[in-house]
């Protein structure tokens, strides 16, 4: 039967292959009463399964390669902690002993209790962690059934296999590094779920949030994963299959063709240079940066060095990471953003937590100024690295003049501390600020007077302008980069900075969206920073842009208050 399911695309591209169902052991768990005489043996069976699951996690941890994203280690750690918790490792024993439940039933019963508690939690990130509990329980159930913890299809067929699962634990996902699957789809998972985070790093077509895919799809069904449109086609007929094969090869060819632009200078048709920079989270992203031909790193989100670990990185460890990036860029600039912790970017321990409204709370620069020792250590580490390349410092989430003044005096203090020790740094290191709070965009002269450069963080600027949580699925449809208020703030910021001679960039997701490149160019933007994978597609847009046409059209978009007309004009701009 031919049908189509819609989900959330978390990783782009099109893949066609055969379904490989990852069994959801939980759904298949047996429920039966055991005899009094079998209690001891059943508890023994349960304990042995817990021990085996523990060994499996330890084995996966031992296989994590040095280049695996830092999140992997943290996911496994979290699963080990959940497994060690007495509510899972001991409470089911009571259910076996007192209620005569078989081990699987006792475990699932206990899990449902825990999951129900998590469902009550308001914080969407924490609520999503119930999935980690489910994944751990599934692992134990699989060992109870004597099965393997993860699918191991024949290697030869892997590229043609599309993994279909109710959910995939991030620990199981590590195996995707070794196994080259064609793609994967899952029933659950929002765009902020761990599975989605890992999916992006694997760069294979993937969809999440398909709801009942696992139940509706049979092993070996032919599937098309359209990670561009967020569509899954099951058992397509010959016409649809032919159409998608064409699209797939076109997509592959386009990406291949783009590679030729790697060393082409980035400029519009009239020769106006446009700088294209890459965003990174960790030094290990440098490979992609080099492959993209980026002119440097426009945003190094340093908070990722601090996440998923119990002990925070020392000044020296930070220095090593910043120096590695500065050196590898061989004279090309790196914009190192100071810690943007808070909101959805929490720490495993400590850090800004338990706030009534985290996105509006002690986040980013606010948190750093409240923790001067932490901030000073980071500033010293960045300054020390500035001797090894072209380093710039970027301050996130600024809104007040006193935040800038205080930060600048902290930089001065950090320099003094290094001077006292005779440690070298680039004395002329430039300090910039992020424009990501509407107040900052509206009070720009206050920023331009104090800072060397500016960078617009459109992700937060949109969140704070439209009052919608950027991580909340329920309001995702209201996240609109083309809202007139958003466009106004962006255009005004670019134009005011250009007039005042303050270098200005955009480093939010809008910079990596080819459909918006000409609009931003028309507003006067000449510096874009985005994830490396997007860079060549943006360069292609830039190379085919006629500024004389783009500028007046962009101004017309700005004057527009009818959303339908805005989209019409954008189409014209992109034609
Ligand atoms: C932004 O807000 O657009 C930005 C680049 O910062 P982050 O996405 O890290 O909040
Ligand atoms: Mg931001």
Coordinates of C-alpha atoms and ligand atoms in Angstrom, one line a residue:
X1 CA 0.0 0.0 0.0
X2 CA 1.3 3.4 -1.0
X3 CA 1.1 6.2 1.6
X4 CA 2.9 9.3 2.8
X5 CA 3.7 10.5 6.3
X6 CA 4.8 13.9 7.3
X7 CA 7.4 14.6 9.9
X8 CA 10.1 17.1 10.9
X9 CA 13.1 17.1 8.7
X10 CA 16.3 17.2 10.8
X11 CA 18.8 16.4 8.2
X12 CA 18.6 17.3 4.5
X13 CA 18.9 15.2 1.4
X14 CA 16.8 12.5 -0.2
X15 CA 17.4 8.8 0.3
X16 CA 15.6 5.8 -1.2
X17 CA 16.0 2.3 0.4
X18 CA 14.5 -0.5 2.3
X19 CA 13.0 -0.3 5.8
X20 CA 14.9 -1.9 8.6
X21 CA 12.7 -2.0 11.7
X22 CA 14.4 -1.5 15.0
X23 CA 12.3 -3.5 17.3
X24 CA 10.7 -1.6 20.1
X25 CA 11.1 -4.2 22.8
X26 CA 8.8 -2.4 25.2
X27 CA 5.8 -2.9 23.0
X28 CA 6.5 -6.5 22.9
X29 CA 7.2 -7.1 26.5
X30 CA 5.4 -10.1 28.0
X31 CA 3.1 -9.7 31.0
X32 CA 2.5 -12.7 33.1
X33 CA 2.3 -13.8 36.8
X34 CA 5.0 -16.0 38.2
X35 CA 4.8 -18.7 40.8
X36 CA 6.0 -18.2 44.3
X37 CA 8.7 -20.7 43.8
X38 CA 10.0 -18.7 40.7
X39 CA 10.5 -15.4 42.5
X40 CA 14.2 -15.8 43.4
X41 CA 15.0 -17.0 39.8
X42 CA 13.1 -14.1 38.3
X43 CA 14.9 -11.5 40.5
X44 CA 18.2 -13.2 39.5
X45 CA 17.1 -12.9 35.8
X46 CA 16.3 -9.2 36.3
X47 CA 19.6 -8.4 38.1
X48 CA 21.5 -10.2 35.3
X49 CA 19.7 -8.1 32.6
X50 CA 20.6 -4.9 34.5
X51 CA 24.2 -6.0 34.8
X52 CA 24.3 -6.8 31.0
X53 CA 22.8 -3.5 30.1
X54 CA 25.4 -1.8 32.2
X55 CA 28.2 -3.7 30.4
X56 CA 26.8 -2.7 27.1
X57 CA 26.8 0.9 27.9
X58 CA 30.4 0.6 29.2
X59 CA 31.3 -1.1 25.9
X60 CA 29.7 1.7 23.8
X61 CA 31.5 4.3 25.9
X62 CA 34.8 2.5 25.2
X63 CA 34.1 2.7 21.5
X64 CA 33.5 6.4 21.4
X65 CA 36.1 7.7 19.0
X66 CA 37.9 10.9 19.7
X67 CA 36.1 12.7 16.8
X68 CA 32.6 11.8 18.1
X69 CA 30.6 14.8 19.1
X70 CA 30.9 15.6 22.8
X71 CA 27.2 15.0 23.3
X72 CA 27.7 11.3 22.8
X73 CA 29.7 10.8 26.0
X74 CA 27.1 12.8 27.9
X75 CA 24.2 10.7 26.5
X76 CA 25.9 7.5 27.6
X77 CA 26.7 8.9 31.0
X78 CA 23.1 10.0 31.4
X79 CA 21.9 6.5 30.5
X80 CA 24.3 4.9 33.0
X81 CA 23.0 7.2 35.7
X82 CA 19.4 6.3 34.9
X83 CA 20.3 2.6 35.0
X84 CA 22.0 3.0 38.3
X85 CA 19.0 4.7 39.9
X86 CA 17.3 2.5 42.4
X87 CA 13.8 3.3 40.9
X88 CA 14.8 1.3 37.9
X89 CA 17.5 -1.1 39.2
X90 CA 15.8 -2.0 42.6
X91 CA 12.1 -1.0 42.7
X92 CA 11.1 -3.7 40.0
X93 CA 12.5 -6.4 42.3
X94 CA 9.8 -5.5 44.9
X95 CA 7.1 -5.8 42.2
X96 CA 8.5 -9.2 41.3
X97 CA 8.6 -10.3 44.9
X98 CA 5.3 -8.8 46.1
X99 CA 3.1 -8.7 43.1
X100 CA 4.5 -11.8 41.3
X101 CA 5.1 -9.8 38.1
X102 CA 7.5 -11.2 35.5
X103 CA 10.7 -9.1 35.2
X104 CA 9.6 -7.4 32.0
X105 CA 6.2 -6.4 33.3
X106 CA 7.7 -5.1 36.6
X107 CA 10.2 -3.0 34.7
X108 CA 7.7 -1.5 32.3
X109 CA 5.3 -0.8 35.2
X110 CA 8.0 1.1 37.0
X111 CA 9.0 2.9 33.9
X112 CA 5.4 4.1 33.2
X113 CA 5.4 5.5 36.8
X114 CA 8.6 7.5 36.2
X115 CA 7.5 8.6 32.7
X116 CA 4.2 9.9 34.1
X117 CA 6.2 12.0 36.6
X118 CA 8.3 13.5 33.8
X119 CA 5.1 14.3 31.7
X120 CA 4.2 16.7 34.5
X121 CA 7.4 18.7 34.1
X122 CA 6.8 22.0 32.4
X123 CA 10.3 22.5 31.0
X124 CA 10.2 21.0 27.5
X125 CA 13.8 20.0 27.5
X126 CA 13.5 18.1 30.8
X127 CA 10.2 16.6 29.7
X128 CA 11.9 15.2 26.7
X129 CA 14.4 13.4 29.0
X130 CA 11.6 10.9 29.7
X131 CA 12.7 9.4 26.4
X132 CA 16.1 8.6 27.9
X133 CA 14.3 6.6 30.6
X134 CA 12.3 4.7 27.9
X135 CA 15.5 4.0 26.0
X136 CA 17.3 2.7 29.0
X137 CA 14.3 0.4 29.8
X138 CA 14.2 -0.8 26.2
X139 CA 17.8 -1.7 26.5
X140 CA 17.2 -3.8 29.6
X141 CA 14.1 -5.4 28.0
X142 CA 16.2 -6.4 25.0
X143 CA 18.8 -8.1 27.2
X144 CA 16.0 -9.8 29.1
X145 CA 14.8 -11.2 25.7
X146 CA 18.4 -12.2 25.0
X147 CA 18.5 -10.0 21.9
X148 CA 21.2 -7.5 20.8
X149 CA 21.0 -4.0 22.0
X150 CA 21.3 -2.5 18.5
X151 CA 20.5 -3.5 15.0
X152 CA 23.4 -5.1 13.1
X153 CA 22.3 -5.4 9.5
X154 CA 24.7 -7.0 6.9
X155 CA 27.3 -4.3 6.1
X156 CA 26.9 -4.7 2.3
X157 CA 23.3 -3.6 2.5
X158 CA 23.7 -0.8 4.8
X159 CA 23.6 2.1 2.3
X160 CA 20.2 0.8 1.2
X161 CA 18.8 0.5 4.7
X162 CA 16.6 3.1 6.3
X163 CA 16.3 2.6 10.0
X164 CA 12.7 2.9 11.2
X165 CA 12.3 3.2 15.0
X166 CA 9.9 4.4 17.6
X167 CA 12.8 6.2 19.0
X168 CA 16.6 5.7 18.8
X169 CA 18.8 6.2 21.8
X170 CA 21.7 8.5 21.2
X171 CA 23.9 5.7 22.5
X172 CA 22.6 3.4 19.7
X173 CA 23.1 6.2 17.3
X174 CA 26.9 6.1 17.8
X175 CA 26.7 2.9 15.8
X176 CA 25.6 5.0 12.9
X177 CA 29.2 6.3 12.8
X178 CA 30.4 2.8 12.0
X179 CA 27.4 1.7 9.9
X180 CA 26.7 3.8 6.8
X181 CA 22.9 3.6 6.9
X182 CA 21.0 5.5 4.1
X183 CA 18.8 7.4 6.5
X184 CA 16.5 7.0 9.4
X185 CA 13.1 7.9 10.6
X186 CA 11.6 7.9 14.1
X187 CA 8.1 8.3 15.6
X188 CA 9.0 10.6 18.3
X189 CA 11.5 13.4 18.9
X190 CA 11.3 17.2 18.5
X191 CA 13.9 19.3 16.8
X192 CA 15.6 19.7 20.1
X193 CA 15.6 16.0 21.0
X194 CA 19.0 14.3 21.4
X195 CA 18.2 12.1 18.4
X196 CA 17.8 15.2 16.2
X197 CA 21.0 16.8 17.6
X198 CA 23.0 13.7 16.7
X199 CA 21.2 13.3 13.4
X200 CA 22.5 16.7 12.2
X201 CA 26.0 15.8 13.0
X202 CA 25.7 12.6 11.0
X203 CA 24.6 14.4 7.9
X204 CA 22.3 11.7 6.4
X205 CA 18.6 12.3 5.5
X206 CA 16.5 11.9 8.6
X207 CA 13.0 12.7 9.8
X208 CA 11.6 12.6 13.3
X209 CA 8.1 13.1 14.7
X210 CA 6.4 10.7 12.3
X211 CA 4.1 9.4 15.1
X212 CA 3.1 5.9 13.9
X213 CA 5.7 5.0 11.3
X214 CA 7.1 2.1 13.3
X215 CA 3.7 0.5 13.4
X216 CA 2.7 1.2 9.8
X217 CA 5.9 0.2 8.1
X218 CA 6.9 -3.4 7.4
X219 CA 10.5 -4.7 7.3
X220 CA 11.9 -4.3 3.8
X221 CA 9.2 -1.9 2.6
X222 CA 10.6 0.5 0.0
X223 CA 10.9 4.0 1.5
X224 CA 11.7 7.5 0.3
X225 CA 13.0 9.8 3.0
X226 CA 12.7 13.4 1.7
X227 CA 14.7 15.3 4.3
X228 CA 14.2 18.5 2.3
X229 CA 10.3 18.6 2.5
X230 CA 10.0 16.5 5.7
X231 CA 8.1 13.7 3.9
X232 CA 8.3 9.9 4.0
X233 CA 6.8 8.0 1.1
X234 CA 6.1 4.3 1.9
X235 CA 6.0 1.8 -0.9
X236 CA 6.0 4.3 -3.7
X237 CA 4.7 3.4 -7.2
X238 CA 7.0 3.5 -10.2
X239 CA 6.1 7.1 -11.2
X240 CA 6.8 8.5 -7.7
X241 CA 10.0 6.5 -7.4
X242 CA 11.2 7.7 -10.8
X243 CA 10.5 11.3 -9.8
X244 CA 12.4 11.0 -6.5
X245 CA 15.3 9.2 -8.1
X246 CA 15.6 12.2 -10.4
X247 CA 15.4 14.7 -7.5
X248 CA 17.9 12.6 -5.6
X249 CA 20.4 12.7 -8.4
X250 CA 19.8 16.4 -9.0
X251 CA 20.4 17.1 -5.3
X252 CA 23.6 15.0 -5.4
X253 CA 24.8 16.8 -8.5
X254 CA 24.0 20.2 -7.1
X255 CA 26.1 19.5 -4.0
X256 CA 28.8 18.1 -6.1
X257 CA 28.8 21.2 -8.4
X258 CA 28.9 23.5 -5.4
X259 CA 32.2 22.0 -4.4
X260 CA 33.8 23.7 -7.4
X261 CA 33.1 27.1 -5.9
X262 CA 35.3 26.4 -2.9
X263 CA 38.1 28.7 -3.9
X264 CA 36.0 31.1 -6.1
X265 CA 36.2 34.6 -4.5
X266 CA 32.8 35.5 -3.1
X267 CA 31.4 38.6 -4.8
X268 CA 28.2 39.8 -6.4
X269 CA 27.9 40.2 -10.2
X270 CA 29.3 43.8 -10.0
X271 CA 32.3 42.6 -8.1
X272 CA 31.2 43.7 -4.6
X273 CA 33.0 41.4 -2.2
X274 CA 30.9 39.5 0.3
X275 CA 32.6 37.8 3.3
X276 CA 31.4 34.2 4.1
X277 CA 32.4 32.8 7.5
X278 CA 31.6 29.6 9.2
X279 CA 30.0 28.9 12.6
X280 CA 31.5 26.2 14.8
X281 CA 30.7 24.6 18.2
X282 CA 33.9 22.7 18.8
X283 CA 37.5 22.7 17.3
X284 CA 36.6 19.3 15.7
X285 CA 34.3 21.2 13.3
X286 CA 37.4 22.8 11.7
X287 CA 37.5 20.1 9.0
X288 CA 34.2 21.2 7.6
X289 CA 35.3 24.8 7.8
X290 CA 38.4 24.1 5.7
X291 CA 36.3 22.0 3.2
X292 CA 33.9 24.9 2.7
X293 CA 36.5 27.5 1.8
X294 CA 35.2 29.8 4.6
X295 CA 37.1 33.1 5.1
X296 CA 37.3 32.3 8.8
X297 CA 35.1 31.5 11.7
X298 CA 32.4 34.1 12.3
X299 CA 31.0 32.5 15.4
X300 CA 32.6 30.0 17.8
X301 CA 29.9 29.0 20.2
X302 CA 32.2 28.4 23.2
X303 CA 29.5 27.2 25.6
X304 CA 29.6 23.8 23.8
X305 CA 33.1 23.3 25.4
X306 CA 31.3 23.6 28.8
X307 CA 28.4 21.2 28.2
X308 CA 27.9 17.6 29.0
X309 CA 30.6 17.4 31.5
X310 CA 30.8 17.3 35.3
X311 CA 34.0 19.4 35.6
X312 CA 34.2 22.6 33.7
X313 CA 37.2 23.2 31.4
X314 CA 40.0 25.0 33.1
X315 CA 41.6 28.2 31.6
X316 CA 44.4 26.1 30.2
X317 CA 42.0 23.7 28.5
X318 CA 40.0 26.5 27.0
X319 CA 43.2 28.2 25.9
X320 CA 44.2 25.0 24.0
X321 CA 40.9 24.8 22.3
X322 CA 40.9 28.5 21.2
X323 CA 44.6 28.3 20.2
X324 CA 43.9 25.2 18.1
X325 CA 41.2 27.0 16.1
X326 CA 43.2 30.3 15.8
X327 CA 46.3 28.4 14.5
X328 CA 44.4 26.2 12.1
X329 CA 42.9 29.2 10.4
X330 CA 46.4 30.4 9.5
X331 CA 45.7 34.1 9.6
X332 CA 42.0 34.0 8.8
X333 CA 40.0 35.5 11.6
X334 CA 38.1 33.7 14.3
X335 CA 35.3 35.4 16.3
X336 CA 35.2 33.7 19.7
X337 CA 32.0 34.3 21.5
X338 CA 32.1 34.4 25.3
X339 CA 29.9 31.9 27.1
X340 CA 26.2 32.0 26.1
X341 CA 25.0 29.6 28.8
X342 CA 21.4 29.5 30.0
X343 CA 18.0 29.0 28.3
X344 CA 18.3 25.7 26.4
X345 CA 22.0 25.6 26.8
X346 CA 22.5 24.3 30.3
X347 CA 25.4 22.7 32.1
X348 CA 25.4 19.1 33.5
X349 CA 26.0 20.6 36.9
X350 CA 26.0 24.1 38.2
X351 CA 25.5 27.0 35.7
X352 CA 22.3 29.0 35.3
X353 CA 19.5 26.7 36.2
X354 CA 16.0 26.6 37.8
X355 CA 14.8 30.0 36.5
X356 CA 11.1 30.8 36.1
X357 CA 11.8 31.9 32.5
X358 CA 15.2 30.8 31.4
X359 CA 15.3 32.6 28.0
X360 CA 14.6 35.9 29.9
X361 CA 16.8 35.0 32.9
X362 CA 20.4 34.9 33.8
X363 CA 21.6 34.0 30.4
X364 CA 24.8 34.7 28.4
X365 CA 26.5 38.0 29.4
X366 CA 24.2 38.4 32.3
X367 CA 25.4 35.0 33.7
X368 CA 29.1 35.8 33.0
X369 CA 28.9 39.2 34.7
X370 CA 27.4 37.4 37.7
X371 CA 30.3 34.9 37.8
X372 CA 33.4 37.2 37.3
X373 CA 36.0 34.5 38.0
X374 CA 34.5 32.2 35.3
X375 CA 34.3 35.1 32.9
X376 CA 37.8 36.3 33.6
X377 CA 39.2 32.8 33.1
X378 CA 37.6 32.6 29.7
X379 CA 38.8 36.1 28.7
X380 CA 42.3 35.3 29.8
X381 CA 42.2 32.0 27.8
X382 CA 40.9 33.9 24.7
X383 CA 43.5 36.6 25.0
X384 CA 46.3 34.1 25.4
X385 CA 45.1 32.4 22.2
X386 CA 45.0 35.8 20.4
X387 CA 48.8 35.5 20.0
X388 CA 48.4 32.5 17.7
X389 CA 46.1 34.0 15.1
X390 CA 43.5 36.7 14.3
X391 CA 41.2 36.4 17.3
X392 CA 38.2 38.6 18.0
X393 CA 36.0 38.5 21.1
X394 CA 32.2 38.6 20.8
X395 CA 29.8 39.3 23.7
X396 CA 26.4 37.7 23.5
X397 CA 22.9 39.0 24.4
X398 CA 23.8 42.6 25.3
X399 CA 21.0 45.0 26.1
X400 CA 22.4 47.6 28.4
X401 CA 25.3 50.1 28.1
X402 CA 26.5 49.1 31.6
X403 CA 26.8 45.5 30.4
X404 CA 29.2 46.5 27.7
X405 CA 31.1 48.8 30.0
X406 CA 31.5 46.2 32.6
X407 CA 32.5 43.6 30.0
X408 CA 35.1 45.9 28.6
X409 CA 36.5 46.6 32.0
X410 CA 36.7 42.8 32.6
X411 CA 38.7 42.5 29.4
X412 CA 41.0 45.2 30.7
X413 CA 41.3 43.4 34.0
X414 CA 42.1 40.1 32.3
X415 CA 44.8 41.8 30.2
X416 CA 46.3 43.3 33.4
X417 CA 46.4 39.9 35.0
X418 CA 48.3 38.5 32.0
X419 CA 50.6 41.5 32.0
X420 CA 51.4 40.9 35.7
X421 CA 52.4 37.4 34.8
X422 CA 54.3 38.4 31.7
X423 CA 52.0 36.4 29.4
X424 CA 51.6 37.6 25.9
X425 CA 48.5 38.4 23.9
X426 CA 47.3 40.7 21.1
X427 CA 46.8 44.0 22.8
X428 CA 44.6 45.3 19.9
X429 CA 42.2 42.4 20.0
X430 CA 38.8 43.6 18.8
X431 CA 35.7 43.4 20.9
X432 CA 32.3 43.1 19.4
X433 CA 28.7 42.6 20.5
X434 CA 25.8 40.5 19.4
X435 CA 22.6 42.2 18.4
X436 CA 20.0 39.7 19.4
X437 CA 17.7 41.6 21.8
X438 CA 15.3 44.1 20.2
X439 CA 16.5 46.7 22.7
X440 CA 20.0 46.4 21.3
X441 CA 18.8 46.9 17.7
X442 CA 16.8 49.9 18.7
X443 CA 19.6 51.6 20.7
X444 CA 22.4 50.9 18.2
X445 CA 24.5 54.1 18.7
X446 CA 25.0 53.0 22.3
X447 CA 26.7 49.8 20.9
X448 CA 28.5 51.4 18.1
X449 CA 30.2 53.9 20.3
X450 CA 31.6 51.2 22.6
X451 CA 32.3 48.2 20.4
X452 CA 34.6 47.4 17.4
X453 CA 32.1 45.3 15.5
X454 CA 28.6 43.9 15.7
X455 CA 27.0 40.6 14.8
X456 CA 23.2 40.0 14.5
X457 CA 22.0 36.8 16.1
X458 CA 18.7 36.4 14.2
X459 CA 17.7 33.2 16.1
X460 CA 17.3 35.1 19.3
X461 CA 16.3 38.4 17.7
X462 CA 13.3 36.6 16.2
X463 CA 12.6 34.8 19.5
X464 CA 12.6 38.0 21.5
X465 CA 10.9 40.2 19.0
X466 CA 8.0 37.8 18.4
X467 CA 7.9 36.5 22.0
X468 CA 8.1 32.8 21.0
X469 CA 10.3 30.2 22.6
X470 CA 12.6 29.0 19.8
X471 CA 12.7 25.5 21.2
X472 CA 9.0 25.1 21.8
X473 CA 7.3 23.0 19.1
X474 CA 3.9 24.4 20.0
X475 CA 4.8 27.9 18.8
X476 CA 7.2 26.9 16.0
X477 CA 4.7 28.0 13.4
X478 CA 5.0 31.6 14.7
X479 CA 8.8 31.7 14.2
X480 CA 8.9 34.0 11.2
X481 CA 12.0 35.6 9.9
X482 CA 9.9 37.6 7.4
X483 CA 7.7 39.2 10.0
X484 CA 7.9 43.0 9.2
X485 CA 9.1 43.8 12.7
X486 CA 12.0 41.4 12.4
X487 CA 13.0 42.6 8.9
X488 CA 12.8 46.2 10.2
X489 CA 15.2 45.5 13.1
X490 CA 17.6 43.6 10.9
X491 CA 17.6 46.2 8.0
X492 CA 17.9 49.1 10.4
X493 CA 20.8 47.5 12.2
X494 CA 22.7 46.8 9.0
X495 CA 22.1 50.2 7.6
X496 CA 22.9 52.1 10.8
X497 CA 26.1 50.1 11.3
X498 CA 27.2 50.6 7.6
X499 CA 26.5 54.4 7.9
X500 CA 28.5 54.6 11.1
X501 CA 31.4 52.5 9.7
X502 CA 31.0 49.7 12.3
X503 CA 31.6 46.3 10.7
X504 CA 28.4 44.2 10.9
X505 CA 27.7 40.5 10.3
X506 CA 24.7 38.2 10.6
X507 CA 25.6 34.9 12.3
X508 CA 22.1 33.5 13.1
X509 CA 20.4 30.8 10.9
X510 CA 19.1 33.4 8.5
X511 CA 22.7 33.9 7.2
X512 CA 22.6 30.2 6.0
X513 CA 19.2 30.4 4.3
X514 CA 19.7 30.8 0.5
X515 CA 16.2 32.1 0.1
X516 CA 17.2 35.1 2.2
X517 CA 20.7 35.9 0.9
X518 CA 19.6 38.4 -1.7
X519 CA 17.3 40.1 0.8
X520 CA 20.1 40.6 3.3
X521 CA 22.5 41.7 0.5
X522 CA 19.8 44.2 -0.5
X523 CA 19.7 45.5 3.0
X524 CA 23.5 46.1 2.8
X525 CA 24.9 43.0 4.5
X526 CA 28.4 42.0 3.3
X527 CA 29.4 39.5 6.0
X528 CA 27.5 36.2 6.6
X529 CA 28.4 33.5 9.1
X530 CA 26.7 30.1 9.0
X531 CA 27.2 26.3 9.4
X532 CA 29.9 25.2 7.0
X533 CA 27.6 22.9 5.1
X534 CA 25.5 25.9 4.0
X535 CA 28.4 28.0 2.9
X536 CA 28.8 27.1 -0.8
X537 CA 25.0 27.3 -1.5
X538 CA 25.1 30.8 -0.1
X539 CA 28.2 31.6 -2.2
X540 CA 26.4 30.5 -5.3
X541 CA 23.5 32.9 -4.5
X542 CA 26.0 35.7 -3.9
X543 CA 27.7 35.1 -7.2
X544 CA 24.5 35.3 -9.1
X545 CA 23.2 38.4 -7.4
X546 CA 22.7 41.7 -9.2
X547 CA 22.9 44.3 -6.3
X548 CA 21.4 47.0 -8.5
X549 CA 18.3 44.9 -8.7
X550 CA 18.3 43.4 -5.2
X551 CA 18.6 46.8 -3.3
X552 CA 15.4 48.4 -4.5
X553 CA 13.4 45.2 -4.2
X554 CA 14.7 44.7 -0.6
X555 CA 13.6 48.2 0.2
X556 CA 10.2 47.4 -1.2
X557 CA 10.0 44.3 1.0
X558 CA 10.7 46.6 4.0
X559 CA 7.9 48.9 3.2
X560 CA 5.4 46.0 2.8
X561 CA 3.0 45.2 5.6
X562 CA 1.0 42.5 3.8
X563 CA 2.7 39.1 4.4
X564 CA 1.5 37.6 1.1
X565 CA 3.0 40.6 -0.8
X566 CA 6.3 40.2 1.1
X567 CA 6.5 36.6 -0.1
X568 CA 5.6 37.6 -3.6
X569 CA 8.4 40.2 -3.6
X570 CA 10.8 37.7 -2.2
X571 CA 10.0 35.3 -5.0
X572 CA 10.8 38.1 -7.5
X573 CA 14.0 38.9 -5.6
X574 CA 15.1 35.3 -5.9
X575 CA 14.0 34.7 -9.5
Ligands
LIG1 C1 21.5 33.7 17.4 O1 20.8 33.9 18.4 O2 21.1 33.9 16.2 C2 22.9 33.1 17.5 C3 23.7 33.1 16.5 O3 23.2 32.6 18.7 P1 22.7 31.2 19.3 O4 21.9 30.5 18.2 O5 23.9 30.5 19.7 O6 21.7 31.6 20.4
LIG2 MG1 21.8 33.8 20.3

